[in-house]
CSV table of C-alpha atoms and ligand atoms in Angstrom, one decimal:
chain,number,residue,atom,x,y,z
I,1,MET,CA,-145.6,12.2,-20.3
I,2,THR,CA,-146.8,15.2,-18.3
I,3,GLY,CA,-144.4,17.1,-16.0
I,4,HIS,CA,-144.6,17.4,-12.2
I,5,TRP,CA,-146.4,20.8,-12.6
I,6,ALA,CA,-149.4,19.0,-14.0
I,7,SER,CA,-149.2,16.0,-11.6
I,8,ARG,CA,-149.1,18.0,-8.3
I,9,PRO,CA,-151.6,20.9,-8.5
I,10,GLY,CA,-151.1,21.9,-4.8
I,11,ILE,CA,-147.4,22.5,-5.1
I,12,ARG,CA,-147.9,24.2,-8.5
I,13,ASN,CA,-150.4,26.7,-7.1
I,14,LEU,CA,-148.1,27.4,-4.1
I,15,THR,CA,-145.1,28.0,-6.4
I,16,LEU,CA,-147.2,30.3,-8.7
I,17,GLY,CA,-148.4,32.2,-5.7
I,18,ILE,CA,-144.8,32.8,-4.4
I,19,MET,CA,-143.7,33.9,-7.9
I,20,LEU,CA,-146.6,36.3,-8.1
I,21,ALA,CA,-145.8,37.7,-4.7
I,22,LEU,CA,-142.2,38.2,-5.8
I,23,VAL,CA,-143.2,40.0,-9.0
I,24,LEU,CA,-145.6,42.3,-7.0
I,25,MET,CA,-142.8,43.1,-4.5
I,26,VAL,CA,-140.3,44.0,-7.3
I,27,LEU,CA,-143.0,46.3,-8.9
I,28,ALA,CA,-143.8,48.0,-5.6
I,29,SER,CA,-140.2,48.6,-4.8
I,30,SER,CA,-139.6,50.2,-8.3
I,31,VAL,CA,-142.5,52.6,-7.8
I,32,VAL,CA,-141.2,53.5,-4.3
I,33,ASN,CA,-137.8,54.2,-5.8
I,34,ALA,CA,-139.3,56.4,-8.5
I,35,HIS,CA,-141.1,58.4,-5.8
I,36,ALA,CA,-137.9,58.7,-3.8
I,37,ALA,CA,-135.9,59.9,-6.8
I,38,THR,CA,-138.4,62.4,-8.2
I,39,GLY,CA,-140.5,63.3,-5.2
I,40,GLN,CA,-143.5,62.4,-7.4
I,41,PRO,CA,-145.5,59.4,-8.2
I,42,LYS,CA,-144.1,58.2,-11.6
I,43,ASP,CA,-147.2,58.8,-13.6
I,44,GLN,CA,-148.4,61.9,-11.7
I,45,ALA,CA,-146.1,64.8,-12.6
I,46,LYS,CA,-146.0,67.9,-10.4
I,47,LYS,CA,-148.6,70.6,-11.4
I,48,TYR,CA,-147.0,74.0,-11.9
I,49,LYS,CA,-148.8,77.4,-12.1
I,50,GLY,CA,-147.8,78.2,-15.7
I,51,ALA,CA,-149.0,76.8,-19.0
I,52,GLY,CA,-147.4,73.6,-20.3
I,53,THR,CA,-144.9,73.4,-23.1
I,54,THR,CA,-146.3,75.1,-26.3
I,55,SER,CA,-147.8,72.5,-28.6
I,56,ASN,CA,-145.7,71.7,-31.7
I,57,LEU,CA,-142.7,73.5,-30.0
I,58,ARG,CA,-140.1,71.6,-32.1
I,59,ASN,CA,-141.7,72.6,-35.4
I,60,ILE,CA,-142.2,76.2,-34.3
I,61,VAL,CA,-138.6,76.5,-33.1
I,62,ILE,CA,-137.1,75.0,-36.3
I,63,GLY,CA,-139.6,76.9,-38.5
I,64,ARG,CA,-138.8,80.3,-36.8
I,65,CYS,CA,-135.1,79.5,-37.1
I,66,TYR,CA,-135.3,79.1,-40.9
I,67,HIS,CA,-137.7,82.2,-41.1
I,68,TYR,CA,-135.1,84.3,-39.2
I,69,MET,CA,-132.3,83.3,-41.6
I,70,SER,CA,-134.5,84.2,-44.6
I,71,LEU,CA,-135.3,87.6,-43.1
I,72,TYR,CA,-131.7,88.4,-42.0
I,73,PRO,CA,-129.3,86.4,-44.2
I,74,GLY,CA,-126.4,88.3,-42.6
I,75,ILE,CA,-126.7,86.1,-39.6
I,76,GLY,CA,-125.1,83.3,-41.7
I,77,ASP,CA,-126.0,79.6,-41.6
I,78,LYS,CA,-127.6,78.3,-38.3
I,79,ASN,CA,-128.2,74.6,-37.9
I,80,CYS,CA,-131.9,74.8,-36.8
I,81,THR,CA,-132.0,71.1,-35.7
I,82,ASP,CA,-129.0,71.8,-33.4
I,83,VAL,CA,-130.8,74.8,-32.0
I,84,TRP,CA,-133.8,72.6,-31.1
I,85,GLN,CA,-131.5,69.9,-29.7
I,86,GLU,CA,-129.6,72.3,-27.5
I,87,LEU,CA,-132.9,73.6,-26.1
I,88,LEU,CA,-134.1,70.1,-25.4
I,89,ASP,CA,-130.7,69.1,-23.8
I,90,ALA,CA,-130.9,72.2,-21.5
I,91,VAL,CA,-134.1,71.2,-19.9
I,92,GLN,CA,-135.1,67.5,-20.4
I,93,ARG,CA,-134.6,65.1,-17.5
I,94,LYS,CA,-134.4,68.1,-15.2
I,95,ASP,CA,-136.6,69.5,-12.5
I,96,PRO,CA,-138.0,72.6,-14.2
I,97,CYS,CA,-137.3,74.7,-11.1
I,98,LYS,CA,-133.6,73.7,-11.2
I,99,VAL,CA,-132.6,75.0,-14.6
I,100,ALA,CA,-129.8,77.6,-14.4
I,101,GLU,CA,-128.7,80.1,-16.9
I,102,GLU,CA,-125.5,78.0,-17.4
I,103,ASP,CA,-127.6,75.1,-18.6
I,104,TYR,CA,-128.3,77.2,-21.7
I,105,LYS,CA,-124.6,77.8,-22.4
I,106,ARG,CA,-124.5,75.5,-25.5
I,107,LEU,CA,-127.7,77.0,-26.9
I,108,SER,CA,-126.2,80.5,-26.5
I,109,LEU,CA,-123.1,79.3,-28.5
I,110,VAL,CA,-125.1,77.8,-31.4
I,111,ALA,CA,-127.2,81.0,-31.5
I,112,ALA,CA,-124.4,83.5,-31.2
I,113,GLN,CA,-124.9,86.7,-33.1
I,114,THR,CA,-123.0,90.0,-33.6
I,115,ILE,CA,-125.1,93.1,-32.7
I,116,PRO,CA,-124.1,96.2,-34.7
I,117,CYS,CA,-123.0,99.2,-32.6
I,118,ASN,CA,-125.6,101.9,-31.9
I,119,LYS,CA,-128.5,99.6,-32.7
I,120,THR,CA,-129.4,98.1,-29.3
I,121,LEU,CA,-132.8,99.2,-27.9
I,122,LEU,CA,-133.5,98.0,-24.4
I,123,TRP,CA,-136.8,98.6,-22.6
I,124,SER,CA,-138.9,98.2,-19.5
I,125,ARG,CA,-142.6,98.4,-19.1
I,126,THR,CA,-143.0,99.5,-22.8
I,127,ASN,CA,-143.3,96.0,-24.4
I,128,ASP,CA,-146.0,97.0,-26.8
I,129,LEU,CA,-144.8,100.5,-27.8
I,130,VAL,CA,-141.1,99.5,-28.2
I,131,HIS,CA,-142.0,96.7,-30.7
I,132,ARG,CA,-144.4,98.9,-32.6
I,133,TYR,CA,-141.6,101.4,-32.9
I,134,THR,CA,-138.9,98.9,-34.1
I,135,LYS,CA,-141.4,97.4,-36.6
I,136,ALA,CA,-142.1,100.9,-38.0
I,137,THR,CA,-138.6,102.2,-38.3
I,138,GLU,CA,-136.2,99.1,-38.4
I,139,LYS,CA,-133.5,101.5,-37.0
I,140,PHE,CA,-133.1,99.7,-33.7
I,141,ILE,CA,-132.8,96.1,-32.5
I,142,THR,CA,-134.6,94.8,-29.4
I,143,LEU,CA,-133.9,91.4,-27.8
I,144,GLU,CA,-137.0,90.2,-29.6
I,145,ASP,CA,-135.4,91.1,-33.0
I,146,THR,CA,-132.3,89.0,-32.2
I,147,PHE,CA,-132.1,85.4,-33.3
I,148,LEU,CA,-132.8,83.9,-29.8
I,149,GLY,CA,-135.5,86.5,-29.0
I,150,PHE,CA,-137.2,86.0,-32.3
I,151,VAL,CA,-137.2,82.2,-32.2
I,152,PHE,CA,-138.4,81.8,-28.6
I,153,ASN,CA,-140.6,84.8,-28.0
I,154,GLY,CA,-144.0,83.9,-26.5
I,155,LEU,CA,-143.2,80.2,-26.2
I,156,MET,CA,-143.3,78.0,-23.1
I,157,TRP,CA,-141.3,75.0,-22.3
I,158,CYS,CA,-140.0,72.8,-19.5
I,159,GLY,CA,-138.8,69.2,-19.0
I,160,LYS,CA,-139.6,66.4,-16.5
I,161,PRO,CA,-137.3,65.2,-13.7
I,162,LEU,CA,-135.4,62.2,-14.8
I,163,ARG,CA,-137.5,61.7,-17.9
I,164,PRO,CA,-136.9,62.6,-21.5
I,165,GLY,CA,-139.0,65.1,-23.5
I,166,MET,CA,-141.1,68.1,-22.5
I,167,ASN,CA,-143.9,68.6,-20.0
I,168,PHE,CA,-146.9,69.6,-22.0
I,169,LYS,CA,-149.2,69.8,-19.0
I,170,SER,CA,-147.8,72.7,-16.9
I,171,CYS,CA,-144.5,74.6,-16.4
I,172,PRO,CA,-143.4,77.0,-13.6
I,173,ALA,CA,-144.7,80.5,-14.0
I,174,TRP,CA,-142.0,83.3,-14.1
I,175,ASN,CA,-141.9,83.9,-10.3
I,176,GLU,CA,-142.9,80.4,-9.2
I,177,CYS,CA,-139.3,79.4,-8.5
I,178,ASP,CA,-135.9,81.1,-8.8
I,179,LYS,CA,-134.2,79.0,-11.5
I,180,ASN,CA,-137.0,78.0,-13.8
I,181,SER,CA,-136.6,77.0,-17.4
I,182,ILE,CA,-138.2,80.1,-18.8
I,183,SER,CA,-136.8,82.9,-16.6
I,184,SER,CA,-133.3,81.4,-16.8
I,185,PHE,CA,-133.5,81.3,-20.5
I,186,TRP,CA,-134.6,85.0,-20.8
I,187,LYS,CA,-131.9,86.0,-18.3
I,188,MET,CA,-129.3,84.2,-20.4
I,189,ALA,CA,-130.5,85.7,-23.7
I,190,SER,CA,-130.7,89.3,-22.2
I,191,ALA,CA,-127.2,88.9,-20.7
I,192,ALA,CA,-125.8,87.8,-24.1
I,193,PHE,CA,-127.6,90.7,-25.9
I,194,ALA,CA,-126.3,93.3,-23.4
I,195,ARG,CA,-122.7,91.9,-23.5
I,196,GLU,CA,-122.7,92.0,-27.3
I,197,SER,CA,-124.0,95.6,-27.4
I,198,CYS,CA,-121.7,98.5,-28.3
I,199,GLY,CA,-121.8,102.3,-29.0
I,200,VAL,CA,-124.9,104.1,-27.8
I,201,VAL,CA,-127.4,101.8,-26.1
I,202,ASN,CA,-130.9,103.2,-26.1
I,203,VAL,CA,-133.5,102.4,-23.4
I,204,MET,CA,-137.3,103.0,-23.8
I,205,LEU,CA,-139.1,103.6,-20.4
I,206,ASN,CA,-142.7,104.3,-19.6
I,207,GLY,CA,-143.2,107.8,-18.1
I,208,SER,CA,-146.8,107.1,-17.3
I,209,ALA,CA,-146.3,104.0,-15.2
I,210,ASP,CA,-146.7,103.9,-11.4
I,211,GLY,CA,-143.8,103.3,-9.1
I,212,ASP,CA,-140.2,102.7,-10.1
I,213,ILE,CA,-139.6,103.5,-13.8
I,214,ALA,CA,-137.7,100.2,-14.0
I,215,ARG,CA,-138.6,97.6,-11.3
I,216,LYS,CA,-135.8,96.7,-8.9
I,217,GLU,CA,-136.0,93.1,-10.0
I,218,SER,CA,-136.4,94.0,-13.8
I,219,ILE,CA,-134.2,92.3,-16.3
I,220,LEU,CA,-133.0,95.8,-17.4
I,221,ARG,CA,-131.6,96.5,-13.9
I,222,THR,CA,-130.5,93.0,-12.8
I,223,VAL,CA,-129.2,91.6,-16.0
I,224,GLU,CA,-128.7,94.1,-18.8
I,225,VAL,CA,-127.1,97.0,-17.1
I,226,PRO,CA,-124.5,94.8,-15.2
I,227,ASN,CA,-123.6,92.9,-18.4
I,228,MET,CA,-122.8,96.0,-20.6
I,229,ASP,CA,-119.1,96.5,-21.2
I,230,PRO,CA,-118.2,100.2,-20.3
I,231,THR,CA,-115.2,99.9,-22.6
I,232,ARG,CA,-117.5,99.2,-25.6
I,233,VAL,CA,-120.7,101.0,-24.7
I,234,SER,CA,-120.2,104.8,-25.1
I,235,GLU,CA,-123.5,105.9,-23.6
I,236,VAL,CA,-126.8,104.6,-22.2
I,237,LYS,CA,-129.5,106.9,-23.5
I,238,VAL,CA,-132.8,106.7,-21.7
I,239,TRP,CA,-136.0,107.8,-23.5
I,240,VAL,CA,-138.9,108.5,-21.1
I,241,ILE,CA,-142.1,108.2,-23.1
I,242,ASP,CA,-145.5,109.1,-21.7
I,243,ASP,CA,-148.6,107.3,-22.9
I,244,ILE,CA,-150.1,109.9,-25.2
I,245,GLN,CA,-153.4,109.7,-23.4
I,246,GLY,CA,-151.8,109.0,-20.0
I,247,GLU,CA,-150.4,111.0,-17.2
I,248,ASP,CA,-146.9,112.4,-17.1
I,249,LYS,CA,-145.8,110.6,-13.9
I,250,ASN,CA,-142.1,110.5,-14.5
I,251,SER,CA,-139.7,112.6,-16.5
I,252,CYS,CA,-135.9,112.8,-16.8
I,253,ASP,CA,-135.7,115.0,-13.6
I,254,SER,CA,-137.9,112.6,-11.5
I,255,LYS,CA,-136.5,110.9,-8.4
I,256,THR,CA,-136.9,107.5,-9.9
I,257,LEU,CA,-134.9,108.5,-13.0
I,258,LEU,CA,-132.2,110.2,-10.9
I,259,GLU,CA,-131.9,107.0,-9.0
I,260,LEU,CA,-131.6,104.9,-12.2
I,261,LYS,CA,-128.9,107.4,-13.4
I,262,ASP,CA,-126.9,106.7,-10.3
I,263,TYR,CA,-127.4,102.9,-10.8
I,264,ILE,CA,-126.2,103.1,-14.4
I,265,GLU,CA,-123.3,105.4,-13.6
I,266,GLY,CA,-122.4,103.0,-10.7
I,267,HIS,CA,-121.7,100.4,-13.5
I,268,LYS,CA,-119.2,102.9,-15.1
I,269,LEU,CA,-121.5,103.7,-17.9
I,270,GLN,CA,-122.2,107.2,-19.3
I,271,TYR,CA,-125.9,108.2,-18.9
I,272,SER,CA,-128.2,110.6,-20.7
I,273,CYS,CA,-131.9,111.1,-20.7
I,274,ILE,CA,-134.5,112.5,-23.1
I,275,ASP,CA,-138.3,113.1,-22.5
I,276,ASN,CA,-140.8,112.0,-25.1
I,277,TYR,CA,-138.2,111.3,-27.8
I,278,ARG,CA,-139.9,112.8,-30.9
I,279,PRO,CA,-139.7,109.9,-33.3
I,280,VAL,CA,-141.6,107.7,-30.8
I,281,GLN,CA,-144.1,110.4,-30.1
I,282,ALA,CA,-144.7,110.7,-33.9
I,283,LEU,CA,-145.6,107.0,-33.9
I,284,GLN,CA,-148.0,107.6,-31.0
I,285,CYS,CA,-149.5,110.5,-33.0
I,286,ALA,CA,-150.3,108.2,-36.0
I,287,ASP,CA,-153.0,106.8,-33.7
I,288,ASN,CA,-153.9,110.1,-32.0
I,289,PRO,CA,-153.4,112.8,-34.6
I,290,ASP,CA,-155.7,115.3,-32.9
I,291,HIS,CA,-153.9,115.1,-29.5
I,292,ALA,CA,-152.4,118.4,-28.3
I,293,ALA,CA,-149.0,116.8,-28.1
I,294,CYS,CA,-149.2,116.0,-31.8
I,295,ASN,CA,-149.6,119.6,-32.8
I,296,ARG,CA,-146.2,120.2,-34.6
I,297,CYS,CA,-145.9,123.6,-32.9
I,298,ASN,CA,-145.9,121.8,-29.5
I,299,TYR,CA,-142.9,119.5,-30.4
I,300,GLN,CA,-139.9,120.1,-28.3
N,401,LIG,N1,-143.2,88.0,-13.9
N,401,LIG,C1,-143.7,87.7,-15.2
N,401,LIG,N2,-143.0,88.1,-16.3
N,401,LIG,C2,-141.9,88.7,-16.1
N,401,LIG,C3,-141.4,89.1,-14.9
N,401,LIG,C4,-142.1,88.7,-13.8
N,401,LIG,N3,-141.7,89.0,-12.5
N,401,LIG,N4,-140.2,89.8,-15.1
N,401,LIG,C5,-140.0,89.9,-16.4
N,401,LIG,N5,-141.0,89.2,-17.0
N,401,LIG,C6,-141.1,89.1,-18.5
N,401,LIG,C7,-142.4,89.2,-19.0
N,401,LIG,O1,-142.5,88.5,-20.2
N,401,LIG,C8,-142.6,90.7,-19.2
N,401,LIG,O2,-143.5,91.0,-20.3
N,401,LIG,O3,-140.3,90.2,-19.0
N,401,LIG,C9,-141.2,91.1,-19.6
N,401,LIG,C10,-140.9,92.5,-19.4
N,401,LIG,O4,-140.9,92.9,-18.0
N,401,LIG,P1,-140.7,94.5,-17.7
N,401,LIG,O5,-140.8,94.8,-16.2
N,401,LIG,O6,-141.6,95.3,-18.6
N,401,LIG,O7,-139.2,94.8,-18.2
N,401,LIG,P2,-137.8,94.0,-17.8
N,401,LIG,O8,-138.0,93.0,-16.7
N,401,LIG,O9,-136.8,95.1,-17.6
N,401,LIG,O10,-137.5,93.2,-19.1
N,401,LIG,C11,-137.4,93.9,-20.4
N,401,LIG,O11,-135.3,92.6,-20.7
N,401,LIG,O12,-136.4,91.2,-22.2
N,401,LIG,C12,-135.3,92.0,-22.0
N,401,LIG,O13,-134.1,93.3,-23.7
N,401,LIG,C13,-135.3,93.2,-23.0
N,401,LIG,O14,-134.6,95.3,-22.2
N,401,LIG,C14,-135.7,94.4,-22.2
N,401,LIG,C15,-135.9,93.9,-20.8
């Protein structure tokens, strides 16, 4: 015996048509809801100005974490999988322009590290020279030599609103929006580094750069100076280093340095300044041995 579906083709087609229409309505409404919730078509993520999440991010983060522990066993045991998971939890399912420093709180806890007194070296506009210097002497520690700085330096990452995982296509550039996944991370890491610093804190600045010696919106001014504890930091010692081949645009007695002095002292921190700190100039001289400034008799 055949059922009534087979015996009444007109009714069957009508019923199939109604069911198809219902299925299409349900599908259309879920797409509309997805648009409403994310502001984006479901399969068409927003395009940001920065590069997407670094390929193989998970492996790089976990690999660098183990590498750091092998270089600096004093840091103790870090759970590298936890470090990755905390990074992922801080950004996934979130709008990459709505990631706050506080979202990295748990990551900062698993990455916590003690910074020995008198070792901190902050910097502004001297990215290349400061890291050549710390590699050459190993006497100072920059943010990039700390656990968080080492593991995440040069990497890019962001999540996707309401969806798990990372966005490998594009992420917000540094200034594209206020609270983005990258700038908030570096602000959190810089604040933690400054808070942990004690004793004499050194700062390498570029005496040959145009304009303010440290930009008004620089991390040094906006994050690191305000987060130093005046009861634990005995002095902020600024080194103004000119490019050996460049102009001497700013020195300790320049207006921009005096203004920075006021700013630092305004945070109840002691200030001192030195022009062309000799150990750094010696490093510059390794590449420019014949330069007049490298003549031993000219050293201050
Ligand atoms: N746009 C793009 N990148 C930026 C921006 C910005 N507006 N601001 C900061 N950065 C990132 C870049 O990666 C850049 O190379 O910070 C780096 C340094 O910027 P600088 O103006 O040279 O210095 P500053 O903002 O003071 O940051 C350096 O913060 O990273 C910590 O401990 C570190 O003391 C150091 C300071």
